[in-house]
């Protein structure tokens, strides 16, 4: 099938939480996702973004070197002919018995579908608290890692809060450089699920450069509920400071779709900007499925999602 411009939101025909799409050098689109049971990362491939086929599991608990479970939020990047899968998982090393012991790792493969093998028997770094939702940005030979600190045991006033951090990453992905900077919940819409959960979230970040500015999309509210939604912030450099858009959220529940979040942005071979995210419908129940919606930047520099 010849690739066509996507003019309206389409739902992909399979379960896919935390979806990430890589337009690979072979001309195909690869979608990496979290399985609902957290056991691994299913991969689907498409030539045109409409017809998809499953092509295995990129990484799972049986082949992981340091992760014990809760394999979440995979993102794959093509660098110098290799494919690097950044992800979060529950670290086997847990001397304090923490209920949430998530860290970030990276695995490598020769092809987009894998199989992927961990670069190390340890996570990339240990900040001393649980972290998830890795996102990588590369520019001028430098790498930047963005991730989310979990709400777990992170009380700020009356709520437990999840914060987004950004930090430079060592070129060999063996650790971080310097102190991280952060984005934290502060807009009213980010607290829609706070009263019911006792928590406020900023998580699931993704960085894109456009017109000399850096746009970070992120998700807020409880991922398991209908109010999960996407906003964005902008900065003049990869590590900020970031300023959240006044018009947030730019993607939230509407029609039959609720729980819209954990998004990524990418351009098609034709140059169209799309946003991929997960959501739920009455038909899909608690299983998260992936959606593709057109996105654009206005002349004033606003990021707009068209559904």
Tab-separated table of C-alpha atoms in Angstrom, residues 120-235:
chain	number	residue	atom	x	y	z
A	120	UNK	CA	25.092	-4.035	31.139
A	121	UNK	CA	23.997	-6.149	34.072
A	122	UNK	CA	22.988	-2.946	35.847
A	123	UNK	CA	20.745	0.020	35.050
A	124	UNK	CA	22.259	3.070	33.358
A	125	UNK	CA	22.418	4.879	36.704
A	126	UNK	CA	20.975	4.744	40.216
A	127	UNK	CA	19.554	8.045	41.464
A	128	UNK	CA	18.413	6.485	44.727
A	129	UNK	CA	14.703	6.579	43.886
A	130	UNK	CA	12.499	4.801	41.323
A	131	UNK	CA	12.551	6.178	37.762
A	132	UNK	CA	10.664	5.263	34.576
A	133	UNK	CA	9.824	6.552	31.070
A	134	UNK	CA	13.236	7.089	29.460
A	135	UNK	CA	13.448	9.400	26.448
A	136	UNK	CA	16.639	10.137	24.493
A	137	UNK	CA	17.572	13.248	22.543
A	138	UNK	CA	20.805	13.641	20.533
A	139	UNK	CA	22.330	16.854	19.216
A	140	UNK	CA	25.842	17.933	18.177
A	141	UNK	CA	27.380	14.699	19.404
A	142	UNK	CA	25.803	14.942	22.858
A	143	UNK	CA	23.042	12.797	24.327
A	144	UNK	CA	20.379	13.865	26.783
A	145	UNK	CA	18.235	11.549	28.879
A	146	UNK	CA	14.785	12.490	30.143
A	147	UNK	CA	12.970	10.383	32.706
A	148	UNK	CA	10.273	10.478	35.367
A	149	UNK	CA	10.810	10.185	39.092
A	150	UNK	CA	7.987	8.067	40.473
A	151	UNK	CA	5.501	9.371	43.022
A	152	UNK	CA	6.503	6.605	45.424
A	153	UNK	CA	7.781	8.074	48.719
A	154	UNK	CA	8.141	11.508	47.099
A	155	UNK	CA	5.819	13.716	49.121
A	156	UNK	CA	5.529	17.388	48.232
A	157	UNK	CA	3.058	19.124	50.524
A	158	UNK	CA	-0.216	17.203	50.557
A	159	UNK	CA	0.558	15.041	47.501
A	160	UNK	CA	3.058	12.489	46.330
A	161	UNK	CA	4.438	13.805	43.049
A	162	UNK	CA	6.115	12.472	39.925
A	163	UNK	CA	8.656	14.859	38.372
A	164	UNK	CA	10.366	14.841	34.970
A	165	UNK	CA	14.149	15.193	34.949
A	166	UNK	CA	16.613	15.853	32.147
A	167	UNK	CA	20.351	15.217	32.289
A	168	UNK	CA	23.241	14.715	29.894
A	169	UNK	CA	24.086	11.094	29.193
A	170	UNK	CA	27.559	9.656	28.754
A	171	UNK	CA	28.299	8.818	25.094
A	172	UNK	CA	28.544	5.090	25.840
A	173	UNK	CA	25.280	5.160	27.852
A	174	UNK	CA	27.114	4.035	30.999
A	175	UNK	CA	25.946	6.863	33.234
A	176	UNK	CA	24.910	10.497	33.465
A	177	UNK	CA	26.862	13.757	33.546
A	178	UNK	CA	26.034	16.556	35.975
A	179	UNK	CA	22.907	17.219	38.004
A	180	UNK	CA	19.437	16.768	36.492
A	181	UNK	CA	16.994	19.614	35.938
A	182	UNK	CA	13.277	19.137	36.388
A	183	UNK	CA	9.686	19.735	35.389
A	184	UNK	CA	7.052	19.275	38.089
A	185	UNK	CA	3.237	19.438	38.302
A	186	UNK	CA	2.090	23.044	38.627
A	187	UNK	CA	-0.851	23.639	36.278
A	188	UNK	CA	-4.439	23.087	37.453
A	189	UNK	CA	-5.289	20.430	34.849
A	190	UNK	CA	-2.432	18.259	36.131
A	191	UNK	CA	-4.319	17.694	39.373
A	192	UNK	CA	-7.605	16.324	38.027
A	193	UNK	CA	-6.974	12.884	39.538
A	194	UNK	CA	-5.144	14.110	42.669
A	195	UNK	CA	-8.083	14.031	45.086
A	196	UNK	CA	-8.863	10.403	44.218
A	197	UNK	CA	-5.258	9.168	44.225
A	198	UNK	CA	-3.296	11.453	46.561
A	199	UNK	CA	-0.792	11.915	43.746
A	200	UNK	CA	0.094	14.322	40.940
A	201	UNK	CA	2.081	13.245	37.896
A	202	UNK	CA	4.395	14.628	35.247
A	203	UNK	CA	5.708	11.674	33.247
A	204	UNK	CA	6.117	10.140	29.790
A	205	UNK	CA	8.170	12.982	28.311
A	206	UNK	CA	9.308	13.296	24.696
A	207	UNK	CA	11.636	15.972	23.282
A	208	UNK	CA	11.555	17.439	19.773
A	209	UNK	CA	13.342	20.433	18.278
A	210	UNK	CA	11.370	22.742	15.997
A	211	UNK	CA	12.413	26.130	14.677
A	212	UNK	CA	15.213	26.624	17.167
A	213	UNK	CA	13.012	25.764	20.162
A	214	UNK	CA	12.758	22.568	22.169
A	215	UNK	CA	9.313	21.125	22.730
A	216	UNK	CA	8.740	18.594	25.491
A	217	UNK	CA	5.436	16.756	25.500
A	218	UNK	CA	4.506	14.992	28.727
A	219	UNK	CA	1.559	13.309	30.416
A	220	UNK	CA	-0.230	14.207	33.646
A	221	UNK	CA	-2.836	12.638	35.956
A	222	UNK	CA	-3.239	8.943	36.762
A	223	UNK	CA	-2.365	6.697	33.827
A	224	UNK	CA	-5.111	4.238	34.826
A	225	UNK	CA	-7.923	6.777	34.748
A	226	UNK	CA	-9.876	8.750	32.153
A	227	UNK	CA	-8.157	12.084	32.894
A	228	UNK	CA	-4.714	11.059	31.662
A	229	UNK	CA	-3.770	13.803	29.192
A	230	UNK	CA	-0.865	15.424	27.344
A	231	UNK	CA	0.635	18.892	27.648
A	232	UNK	CA	3.857	20.444	26.481
A	233	UNK	CA	6.578	22.844	27.581
A	234	UNK	CA	9.220	24.752	25.614
A	235	UNK	CA	12.817	25.810	26.201
